[in-house]
Amino acid sequence: MRDLHLSDMEERTVQAGKAEGALPDREVNGLLEGLAAGRDLSNEAWQFLIAGEYDRKLLYAKADEVRRKHYGRDVYIRGLLEISSYCKNDCLYCGIRRSNHKAQRYRLSEEEIVSCCEKGYSLGFRTFVLQGGEDAYFTTKRVAQIVSAIKGKYPDCAVTLSLGEREKKTYEAWYKAGADRYLLRHETASEAHYAKIHPPELSYRHRMQCMEDLKQIGYQTGCGFMVGSPFQSTQDLIADMEFLREFQPHMVGIGPFIPHCETPFGEYAKGSLTQTLTMAALTRLVLPKTLIPSTTALSTIHPEGRQLGLQAGANVVMPNLSPARVRGQYSLYDHKRCTGDEAAEGLETLKCRVKDAGYEVVIDRGDSRLKPDNDVKYCRKKV
Ligand code: SAH
């Protein structure tokens, strides 16, 4: 197994922290053990674990130990289909926001989506993720039809949707059509921070309501947040951790904020590698059984981001399965990676990289070990 090291600069920060008399390793380990055992932490302890100076290798090693206990060395893969770059929303950080008139807009047809799944299936994907902006073209009926087409053809596969905030009855219809999972990042668990990075017509409460609805319907539900987004404080990140513990999501997507030049946040700094790995690892300790992707954003900010994410507790990767013609157009942030091992065709390279990092890509639906916790009110249509 190849050891992936932190950059020299990060190494120096850690050493400087030690020199300044930061907590001894033994005490850091005590905090991490406590967290993994489900104990509550004081606000000071959270601040220290999130932003304090200590050897992050202790944290990553503990997160890795916990992931191995529940998932062994397995890494699950998801084929990501970015089905539409049209969006009616105007999130201040996002490159496909409606006010970005320079964004290239496209949408995939049902035939294109199904044929990408066909290709993905033969490559070994057993989960397809359909993600897009909030695009009215993708009506309740149209998406339900696409989901049943995929599930009809590949009953052994899971379908994950990530199409933003919709009405509960729409979520129900998609669930009945066979969708298994839904990803809706909460973006930030602080209402005040939410208001600073979204336009006034989007509300934190509505997003939270959507997540409650999804979980109650029976979806394996994913939330998540950006690390280092403008105006984010350590307290906001603590709120994220507390929210995760309460909400008990099946999946958590965590990636660094990366500026997009055609957005109001184009000049802001990106989130850091260490901070993102820290939050992923803490998430693994708070939610030992959750599915955590090592995100594309992470591999965009660092060439070894993908592997470092896996070594800090992540256990999922989501290579891009969209048709090549549109790949550059789903531009959420600048320089988003969509080639090499980020692409479904690069699966063999990805497998090698994952192996080098000490893990193994498996052909599996990769369901969460947490059971859906609804009372199964909505019975599914037979596919
Ligand atoms: N419309 C869907 C999909 C949004 S795009 C939805 O609302 O869920 C998927 C995710 O990309 C977002 O939830 C956000 O967390 C992330 N994202 C958007 N812009 C980003 C940026 N500039 N940097 C990093 N991540 C970003």
XYZ file of C-alpha atoms and ligand atoms in Angstrom:
409
model
C 0.000 0.000 0.000
C 1.317 3.388 -1.014
C 1.390 5.994 1.699
C -0.150 9.280 0.634
C 1.397 12.164 2.460
C 0.105 15.585 3.310
C 1.823 18.426 1.546
C 4.984 19.817 3.136
C 3.167 22.949 4.094
C 0.453 21.020 5.928
C 3.077 18.901 7.591
C 4.767 22.054 8.863
C 1.459 23.345 10.241
C 1.007 20.139 12.182
C 4.543 20.322 13.532
C 4.102 23.976 14.464
C 0.915 23.036 16.339
C 2.869 20.502 18.341
C 5.617 23.004 19.093
C 3.063 25.501 20.388
C 2.025 22.975 22.969
C -1.164 21.685 21.363
C -2.903 18.727 22.986
C -0.785 15.596 23.259
C -1.714 12.775 20.853
C -3.033 10.704 23.728
C -5.662 13.347 24.524
C -6.616 13.816 20.889
C -7.128 10.064 20.633
C -9.297 10.191 23.746
C -11.578 12.765 22.096
C -11.773 10.736 18.896
C -12.576 7.528 20.795
C -15.332 9.373 22.640
C -16.813 10.674 19.410
C -16.743 7.215 17.818
C -18.431 5.799 20.921
C -21.325 8.235 20.443
C -20.458 10.575 23.289
C -21.449 14.238 23.134
C -18.613 16.692 22.769
C -18.412 20.152 24.306
C -18.356 23.117 21.978
C -14.667 23.620 22.792
C -13.858 20.029 21.917
C -15.659 20.400 18.576
C -13.808 23.628 17.870
C -10.542 21.900 18.587
C -11.272 18.869 16.396
C -12.475 21.012 13.499
C -10.072 23.935 13.595
C -7.418 23.178 16.206
C -3.830 22.223 15.585
C -3.167 18.542 16.016
C -1.862 15.740 13.895
C -4.691 15.041 11.448
C -3.233 11.587 10.799
C -4.685 10.542 14.161
C -8.141 11.585 12.993
C -7.850 9.965 9.559
C -6.580 6.721 11.092
C -9.501 6.555 13.500
C -11.993 7.280 10.695
C -10.369 4.559 8.594
C -10.582 2.086 11.456
C -14.308 2.779 11.846
C -15.008 2.504 8.079
C -13.111 -0.811 7.928
C -15.131 -2.141 10.831
C -18.398 -1.572 8.938
C -17.432 -1.748 5.271
C -14.060 -3.483 5.198
C -11.958 -2.344 2.257
C -14.954 -2.031 -0.074
C -15.379 1.055 -2.201
C -18.736 1.446 -3.939
C -18.985 3.091 -7.314
C -21.892 5.123 -8.700
C -22.329 6.138 -12.314
C -23.136 9.847 -12.295
C -25.417 11.191 -15.012
C -25.721 14.948 -15.099
C -29.076 15.110 -16.827
C -29.672 18.861 -17.046
C -27.672 22.046 -16.677
C -30.823 24.202 -16.704
C -31.689 25.539 -13.293
C -34.384 27.895 -12.082
C -32.438 28.675 -8.926
C -29.828 31.322 -8.333
C -27.570 29.903 -5.610
C -24.739 32.376 -5.195
C -21.980 29.752 -5.375
C -23.172 27.635 -8.279
C -21.975 27.918 -11.864
C -25.280 26.743 -13.347
C -27.343 29.373 -11.473
C -29.960 30.970 -13.684
C -28.241 34.367 -13.759
C -25.132 32.926 -15.345
C -25.962 33.729 -18.943
C -22.632 32.349 -20.068
C -23.446 28.846 -18.788
C -23.941 26.303 -21.520
C -27.317 24.659 -21.125
C -28.250 21.134 -22.147
C -30.537 18.352 -21.116
C -30.354 14.636 -21.806
C -33.185 12.718 -23.444
C -34.657 9.560 -21.945
C -32.923 7.526 -24.661
C -29.560 9.075 -23.874
C -30.008 8.445 -20.164
C -30.977 4.804 -20.657
C -28.151 4.213 -23.099
C -25.632 5.682 -20.617
C -26.969 3.253 -18.007
C -26.480 0.425 -20.497
C -22.862 1.399 -20.928
C -22.480 1.830 -17.177
C -23.972 -1.554 -16.431
C -21.484 -3.293 -18.692
C -18.647 -1.425 -16.977
C -19.833 -2.764 -13.605
C -21.956 0.060 -12.195
C -24.931 -1.068 -10.098
C -26.071 2.392 -9.033
C -27.008 5.229 -11.342
C -27.252 8.749 -9.999
C -29.385 11.198 -11.981
C -28.397 14.704 -10.982
C -29.377 18.053 -12.405
C -30.410 21.618 -11.883
C -34.033 22.323 -11.029
C -35.365 22.063 -14.558
C -39.142 22.176 -15.164
C -38.683 19.998 -18.265
C -38.060 17.074 -15.924
C -41.647 16.830 -14.728
C -42.922 14.362 -12.165
C -44.164 12.135 -14.950
C -41.074 12.323 -17.142
C -38.680 11.428 -14.332
C -40.998 8.648 -13.097
C -40.967 7.210 -16.605
C -37.179 7.358 -16.822
C -36.793 5.738 -13.400
C -39.158 2.877 -14.321
C -37.377 2.400 -17.633
C -34.013 2.022 -15.851
C -35.388 -0.205 -13.096
C -37.292 -2.310 -15.659
C -34.084 -2.957 -17.554
C -31.790 -3.271 -14.558
C -33.804 -4.511 -11.565
C -30.572 -5.345 -9.760
C -29.466 -1.700 -9.796
C -30.242 1.193 -7.496
C -31.384 4.543 -8.853
C -30.450 7.684 -6.960
C -32.028 11.012 -7.786
C -30.529 14.412 -7.058
C -32.884 16.895 -8.658
C -33.302 19.465 -5.949
C -36.330 20.620 -3.994
C -39.633 19.262 -5.252
C -43.081 18.703 -3.828
C -43.625 15.769 -1.555
C -46.051 14.189 -3.970
C -43.389 14.326 -6.672
C -40.886 12.610 -4.391
C -43.559 9.992 -3.651
C -44.253 9.414 -7.328
C -40.549 8.906 -8.059
C -40.216 6.548 -5.124
C -43.184 4.537 -6.331
C -41.610 4.408 -9.781
C -38.628 2.676 -8.190
C -36.128 5.347 -7.134
C -34.160 4.058 -4.148
C -32.157 7.025 -2.954
C -32.201 10.811 -3.027
C -29.334 13.222 -2.544
C -30.167 16.703 -1.364
C -27.275 18.403 0.335
C -28.434 20.650 3.137
C -25.467 22.921 2.142
C -25.146 24.345 5.676
C -27.011 23.590 8.894
C -26.971 27.204 10.014
C -30.043 29.158 8.948
C -28.152 32.477 9.033
C -25.323 31.083 6.916
C -27.813 29.506 4.504
C -29.298 32.962 3.902
C -25.882 34.385 3.029
C -25.168 31.928 0.243
C -28.643 31.630 -1.265
C -31.073 34.119 -2.797
C -34.020 35.216 -0.602
C -36.531 32.995 -2.389
C -34.721 29.852 -1.221
C -35.226 28.911 2.380
C -33.320 26.768 4.793
C -36.595 25.577 6.299
C -37.972 24.411 2.994
C -34.803 22.483 2.226
C -34.928 20.830 5.645
C -38.602 20.012 5.078
C -37.724 18.323 1.776
C -35.117 16.204 3.535
C -37.596 15.172 6.200
C -40.114 14.255 3.490
C -37.585 12.166 1.592
C -36.609 10.216 4.653
C -40.182 9.690 5.715
C -41.156 8.390 2.269
C -38.496 5.718 2.589
C -35.627 6.915 0.436
C -32.073 6.257 1.503
C -31.479 9.946 2.000
C -28.277 11.870 1.490
C -27.449 15.306 2.796
C -24.160 17.164 2.747
C -22.350 20.449 2.754
C -19.558 22.455 1.220
C -16.450 23.122 3.254
C -14.956 26.614 3.140
C -17.967 28.259 1.513
C -18.040 32.067 1.867
C -18.896 33.308 5.380
C -18.719 29.808 6.889
C -17.479 29.783 10.493
C -16.284 26.948 12.715
C -19.601 27.259 14.570
C -21.431 26.620 11.296
C -19.402 23.433 10.802
C -20.212 22.373 14.360
C -23.898 22.921 13.479
C -23.383 20.603 10.478
C -21.977 17.878 12.718
C -24.829 18.236 15.181
C -27.363 18.160 12.388
C -25.843 14.953 10.989
C -26.052 13.245 14.336
C -29.694 14.191 14.668
C -30.828 13.537 11.098
C -28.986 10.221 10.676
C -28.683 10.383 6.875
C -27.766 7.313 4.855
C -25.259 9.287 2.779
C -23.278 12.478 3.284
C -21.617 14.382 0.433
C -18.822 16.677 1.550
C -16.673 18.693 -0.810
C -14.657 21.895 -0.746
C -16.315 25.046 -2.033
C -14.629 25.993 -5.312
C -15.314 29.414 -6.852
C -16.896 29.737 -10.276
C -15.789 32.896 -12.078
C -19.282 33.791 -13.342
C -20.896 33.835 -9.892
C -20.980 36.478 -7.125
C -18.500 34.288 -5.219
C -16.035 34.112 -8.100
C -13.309 35.898 -6.139
C -13.631 33.952 -2.892
C -11.022 31.436 -1.770
C -11.665 27.729 -2.213
C -12.092 25.359 0.715
C -8.896 23.616 1.812
C -7.936 19.981 1.422
C -7.202 19.504 5.120
C -10.425 21.126 6.238
C -12.469 18.973 3.853
C -10.702 15.755 4.909
C -11.192 16.759 8.535
C -14.953 17.134 8.072
C -15.239 13.849 6.138
C -13.326 11.986 8.844
C -15.370 13.534 11.663
C -18.526 12.575 9.761
C -17.326 8.953 9.648
C -16.905 9.008 13.432
C -20.301 10.595 14.054
C -22.080 8.288 11.569
C -20.054 5.063 11.424
C -22.349 3.342 8.894
C -23.009 6.200 6.534
C -21.939 6.243 2.894
C -19.472 9.034 2.220
C -18.319 9.814 -1.311
C -14.819 11.005 -1.967
C -16.065 13.851 -4.134
C -15.091 15.201 -7.528
C -14.577 18.607 -5.888
C -11.969 17.041 -3.617
C -10.087 15.566 -6.542
C -10.389 18.894 -8.355
C -8.456 20.747 -5.642
C -5.762 18.105 -5.190
C -4.417 15.485 -7.626
C -4.619 12.808 -4.955
C -7.805 14.139 -3.371
C -9.785 11.034 -4.271
C -7.419 8.634 -2.503
C -6.886 10.968 0.449
C -10.674 11.154 0.881
C -10.893 7.355 0.989
C -8.102 7.228 3.551
C -10.006 9.716 5.710
C -13.185 7.624 5.956
C -14.945 7.992 2.568
C -16.149 4.770 0.913
C -17.877 5.788 -2.335
C -16.720 7.232 -5.656
C -18.961 8.627 -8.354
C -17.305 8.652 -11.785
C -18.981 10.642 -14.522
C -21.144 8.572 -16.867
C -22.701 11.459 -18.819
C -22.276 11.483 -22.609
C -18.908 12.997 -23.535
C -20.567 15.851 -25.488
C -22.028 17.434 -22.331
C -19.364 16.683 -19.753
C -17.700 20.066 -19.768
C -21.054 21.830 -19.586
C -22.205 20.814 -16.117
C -19.928 23.433 -14.730
C -20.761 23.924 -11.045
C -17.322 25.403 -10.322
C -14.143 26.263 -12.227
C -11.897 23.474 -13.550
C -14.270 20.692 -12.455
C -12.616 17.399 -13.275
C -14.488 15.069 -15.608
C -11.738 13.135 -17.351
C -9.297 10.369 -16.418
C -10.376 8.427 -13.375
C -13.250 10.880 -12.885
C -14.819 9.412 -16.032
C -16.615 6.078 -16.155
C -14.305 4.950 -18.997
C -11.380 5.485 -16.638
C -12.713 2.823 -14.301
C -9.664 0.595 -14.688
C -7.353 3.450 -13.669
C -9.673 4.277 -10.813
C -9.572 0.656 -9.608
C -5.758 0.788 -9.552
C -5.721 4.085 -7.675
C -8.192 2.762 -5.138
C -6.061 -0.339 -4.708
C -2.942 1.765 -4.232
C -4.738 3.640 -1.481
C -5.486 0.331 0.299
C -9.073 -0.398 -0.802
C -11.017 -2.259 -3.451
C -13.733 -1.253 -5.914
C -16.594 -3.759 -5.715
C -19.477 -4.498 -8.066
C -22.396 -3.990 -5.729
C -25.417 -1.743 -5.251
C -23.662 -0.545 -2.115
C -26.712 0.126 0.014
C -26.419 1.890 3.318
C -26.150 -0.382 6.337
C -28.696 1.872 8.012
C -32.182 0.696 7.096
C -34.695 3.177 5.655
C -36.539 4.286 8.744
C -40.009 5.047 7.479
C -42.998 2.879 8.182
C -43.109 1.816 4.519
C -46.330 3.564 3.677
C -45.699 3.838 -0.004
C -45.773 0.538 -1.766
C -43.820 0.359 -4.947
C -45.102 -0.334 -8.395
C -43.801 -3.703 -9.604
C -41.076 -3.296 -12.201
N -30.033 20.874 -8.014
C -29.529 19.767 -7.220
C -28.088 19.466 -7.547
C -27.168 20.596 -7.197
S -25.506 20.446 -7.734
C -29.745 20.064 -5.763
O -30.207 21.134 -5.422
O -29.474 19.190 -4.966
C -24.858 19.376 -6.507
C -24.036 20.013 -5.412
O -22.900 20.662 -5.927
C -24.717 21.087 -4.604
O -25.578 20.542 -3.651
C -23.552 21.858 -4.001
O -23.248 21.409 -2.681
C -22.386 21.501 -4.942
N -21.852 22.739 -5.538
C -22.501 23.677 -6.274
N -21.684 24.713 -6.558
C -20.487 24.423 -5.989
C -19.240 25.105 -5.896
N -19.062 26.300 -6.452
N -18.222 24.508 -5.241
C -18.387 23.295 -4.682
N -19.548 22.611 -4.707
C -20.589 23.167 -5.354
